[in-house]
Amino acid sequence: MEKQRKEYITLFYPNNEKNLGDFLETVSIIMPVYNKGTYLKASIESVLRQSYPHFELVLINDGSTDNSEEIILQYLATDARLRYYKQENKGVAAARNTGISMATGEYIAFLDADDLYKERFLEKMLEAINDKNVAICNFDFKANDKLTKTKWTCKEGDLLVDYIYNKCVPNMNCWLLKSTFISTYELRFPTDNSWGEDQSFFMKVLCHETDVTCANEALTIYNTDIPHSLSGNSLNKLFEDIAWLSEIKQYIQQHVKDQDRQAAALYAINTYKLPALLIYRLVMNKGLVEQQLYAESYNRVKQYINQFKFSNGLRSVKLFLAKLKL
């Protein structure tokens, strides 16, 4: 890390005569890009406008076929803080993993190529993380060019169970992680499924960190205007839900040593998280797929749905009402 820090300072401050200690922390912002030409300029600009300037923006082109590379190369020629890598299409998880491997900063953050940082994101997040390993913030939704604030309150401390229960729901763009923390626990995004890779990654983060800090304000903008295809809501994702949460349960059993904490996390998955994912996906697909296929899919996942319990307050009540629609 010290060697990388020297290289960074030499690159951006070639004539300086200061000691390394005079420089503030560097942050690696990882941005996977796949056919995001419509939104990419705004996302990059939101990084370049940061009030805290000591960052590198690591852009991973995951086999884009639109004008994304052209846009990236334009910015690459004008700002030395941008780094670029192009790979064949492997999926967003693999692209983020490539970015983690390339990162040289003391901290790592993520930004999807259709979302935005507010101007003081890095500044506020570095203040929040202080000397800890993990910090989160809140976010706004952008829909039809209108910003809507999220309703949850940013929390601190041990967030594993709250994250599973959706009581604390920072999205991909709302995290700042210490690089040494990521390397110590060899944290990477799972690449063997197309759904849940972000939640899987951050559940593993929270398995290892019980002292999360928070910048309790909306510092990122999540763009919900992106069109979503029907295939994104395929019934096949029922079985991906089961697969990635089964893998997480095994991870919790292996890495969460406090037995009460482990039991609470597993209970939250079994009685709320997994039933919720399955129930809501079935409800959204009802009437959209052939009736026999729907019935067969329901019967295959019914054993997991039946583990539902009223373990999560009002959220469980809403889930029970949704369950009645199956």
CSV table of N, CA and C in Angstrom, one decimal, residues 230 232-239 241-242 274-306 319 321-326:
chain,number,residue,atom,x,y,z
A,230,LEU,N,-38.6,-7.6,-18.7
A,230,LEU,CA,-39.3,-8.6,-18.0
A,230,LEU,C,-38.5,-9.8,-17.6
A,232,GLY,N,-35.7,-9.7,-16.3
A,232,GLY,CA,-35.1,-9.4,-15.0
A,232,GLY,C,-35.9,-9.8,-13.9
A,233,ASN,N,-37.2,-10.1,-14.2
A,233,ASN,CA,-38.1,-10.6,-13.1
A,233,ASN,C,-38.5,-12.1,-13.4
A,234,SER,N,-37.7,-12.8,-14.1
A,234,SER,CA,-38.0,-14.2,-14.4
A,234,SER,C,-38.2,-15.1,-13.2
A,235,LEU,N,-39.0,-16.1,-13.4
A,235,LEU,CA,-39.2,-17.0,-12.3
A,235,LEU,C,-38.0,-17.8,-12.0
A,236,ASN,N,-37.1,-17.9,-13.0
A,236,ASN,CA,-35.8,-18.6,-12.7
A,236,ASN,C,-35.0,-17.9,-11.5
A,237,LYS,N,-35.3,-16.7,-11.3
A,237,LYS,CA,-34.6,-16.0,-10.2
A,237,LYS,C,-35.1,-16.5,-8.8
A,238,LEU,N,-36.2,-17.2,-8.8
A,238,LEU,CA,-36.6,-17.8,-7.5
A,238,LEU,C,-35.5,-18.8,-7.0
A,239,PHE,N,-34.9,-19.5,-8.0
A,239,PHE,CA,-33.9,-20.5,-7.6
A,239,PHE,C,-32.5,-19.9,-7.4
A,241,ASP,N,-32.4,-16.9,-5.9
A,241,ASP,CA,-32.6,-16.4,-4.6
A,241,ASP,C,-32.2,-17.5,-3.5
A,242,ILE,N,-32.7,-18.7,-3.8
A,242,ILE,CA,-32.5,-19.8,-2.9
A,242,ILE,C,-31.0,-20.1,-2.8
A,274,LEU,N,-35.7,-14.8,2.8
A,274,LEU,CA,-35.9,-15.7,1.7
A,274,LEU,C,-37.4,-15.9,1.4
A,275,PRO,N,-38.3,-16.0,2.4
A,275,PRO,CA,-39.7,-16.0,2.0
A,275,PRO,C,-40.1,-14.8,1.3
A,276,ALA,N,-39.6,-13.6,1.7
A,276,ALA,CA,-40.0,-12.3,1.1
A,276,ALA,C,-39.6,-12.3,-0.4
A,277,LEU,N,-38.3,-12.7,-0.7
A,277,LEU,CA,-37.9,-12.7,-2.0
A,277,LEU,C,-38.7,-13.6,-2.9
A,278,LEU,N,-39.0,-14.8,-2.4
A,278,LEU,CA,-39.8,-15.7,-3.2
A,278,LEU,C,-41.3,-15.3,-3.4
A,279,ILE,N,-41.9,-14.8,-2.3
A,279,ILE,CA,-43.3,-14.4,-2.3
A,279,ILE,C,-43.5,-13.2,-3.3
A,280,TYR,N,-42.7,-12.2,-3.1
A,280,TYR,CA,-42.8,-11.0,-4.0
A,280,TYR,C,-42.5,-11.3,-5.5
A,281,ARG,N,-41.6,-12.2,-5.7
A,281,ARG,CA,-41.3,-12.5,-7.1
A,281,ARG,C,-42.5,-13.3,-7.7
A,282,LEU,N,-43.1,-14.2,-6.9
A,282,LEU,CA,-44.2,-15.0,-7.4
A,282,LEU,C,-45.4,-14.1,-7.7
A,283,VAL,N,-45.6,-13.1,-6.7
A,283,VAL,CA,-46.8,-12.2,-6.9
A,283,VAL,C,-46.6,-11.4,-8.2
A,284,MET,N,-45.4,-10.9,-8.4
A,284,MET,CA,-45.1,-10.0,-9.6
A,284,MET,C,-45.3,-10.8,-10.9
A,285,ASN,N,-45.1,-12.1,-10.9
A,285,ASN,CA,-45.2,-12.9,-12.1
A,285,ASN,C,-46.5,-13.5,-12.3
A,286,LYS,N,-47.4,-13.5,-11.3
A,286,LYS,CA,-48.7,-14.1,-11.4
A,286,LYS,C,-49.5,-13.4,-12.5
A,287,GLY,N,-50.0,-14.3,-13.4
A,287,GLY,CA,-50.7,-13.8,-14.6
A,287,GLY,C,-49.9,-13.4,-15.7
A,288,LEU,N,-48.6,-13.4,-15.5
A,288,LEU,CA,-47.6,-13.0,-16.6
A,288,LEU,C,-47.0,-14.2,-17.3
A,289,VAL,N,-47.1,-15.4,-16.6
A,289,VAL,CA,-46.5,-16.6,-17.2
A,289,VAL,C,-47.6,-17.7,-17.2
A,290,GLU,N,-47.3,-18.7,-18.0
A,290,GLU,CA,-48.3,-19.8,-18.2
A,290,GLU,C,-48.6,-20.4,-16.8
A,291,GLN,N,-49.9,-20.7,-16.6
A,291,GLN,CA,-50.4,-21.1,-15.3
A,291,GLN,C,-49.7,-22.4,-14.8
A,292,GLN,N,-49.4,-23.3,-15.6
A,292,GLN,CA,-48.8,-24.6,-15.2
A,292,GLN,C,-47.3,-24.3,-14.7
A,293,LEU,N,-46.6,-23.4,-15.5
A,293,LEU,CA,-45.2,-23.1,-15.1
A,293,LEU,C,-45.2,-22.4,-13.7
A,294,TYR,N,-46.2,-21.5,-13.5
A,294,TYR,CA,-46.3,-20.8,-12.2
A,294,TYR,C,-46.6,-21.8,-11.1
A,295,ALA,N,-47.5,-22.7,-11.3
A,295,ALA,CA,-47.8,-23.7,-10.3
A,295,ALA,C,-46.6,-24.6,-10.0
A,296,GLU,N,-45.9,-25.0,-11.0
A,296,GLU,CA,-44.7,-25.9,-10.8
A,296,GLU,C,-43.6,-25.1,-10.0
A,297,SER,N,-43.4,-23.8,-10.4
A,297,SER,CA,-42.4,-23.0,-9.7
A,297,SER,C,-42.8,-22.8,-8.2
A,298,TYR,N,-44.1,-22.5,-8.0
A,298,TYR,CA,-44.6,-22.3,-6.6
A,298,TYR,C,-44.3,-23.6,-5.8
A,299,ASN,N,-44.7,-24.8,-6.3
A,299,ASN,CA,-44.5,-26.0,-5.6
A,299,ASN,C,-43.1,-26.3,-5.2
A,300,ARG,N,-42.2,-25.9,-6.1
A,300,ARG,CA,-40.7,-26.1,-5.9
A,300,ARG,C,-40.2,-25.3,-4.7
A,301,VAL,N,-40.8,-24.1,-4.5
A,301,VAL,CA,-40.2,-23.2,-3.5
A,301,VAL,C,-41.1,-23.1,-2.2
A,302,LYS,N,-42.2,-23.9,-2.2
A,302,LYS,CA,-43.2,-23.8,-1.2
A,302,LYS,C,-42.6,-24.0,0.2
A,303,GLN,N,-41.7,-25.0,0.3
A,303,GLN,CA,-41.1,-25.3,1.6
A,303,GLN,C,-40.4,-24.2,2.2
A,304,TYR,N,-39.8,-23.3,1.4
A,304,TYR,CA,-39.1,-22.1,1.9
A,304,TYR,C,-40.1,-21.0,2.3
A,305,ILE,N,-41.2,-20.9,1.5
A,305,ILE,CA,-42.2,-19.9,1.8
A,305,ILE,C,-42.9,-20.2,3.2
A,306,ASN,N,-43.0,-21.5,3.4
A,306,ASN,CA,-43.7,-22.0,4.6
A,306,ASN,C,-42.9,-21.7,5.9
A,319,LEU,N,-45.8,-8.7,4.2
A,319,LEU,CA,-45.4,-9.9,3.5
A,319,LEU,C,-46.6,-11.0,3.6
A,321,LEU,N,-49.7,-10.4,3.8
A,321,LEU,CA,-50.8,-10.0,2.9
A,321,LEU,C,-50.5,-10.3,1.5
A,322,ALA,N,-49.2,-10.2,1.1
A,322,ALA,CA,-48.7,-10.5,-0.2
A,322,ALA,C,-48.8,-12.0,-0.4
A,323,LYS,N,-48.5,-12.8,0.6
A,323,LYS,CA,-48.6,-14.2,0.5
A,323,LYS,C,-50.0,-14.7,0.2
A,324,LEU,N,-51.0,-14.0,0.7
A,324,LEU,CA,-52.4,-14.4,0.5
A,324,LEU,C,-52.8,-14.3,-1.0
A,325,LYS,N,-51.9,-13.6,-1.8
A,325,LYS,CA,-52.2,-13.4,-3.2
A,325,LYS,C,-51.7,-14.5,-4.1
A,326,LEU,N,-50.9,-15.4,-3.5
A,326,LEU,CA,-50.3,-16.5,-4.3
A,326,LEU,C,-51.3,-17.5,-4.8
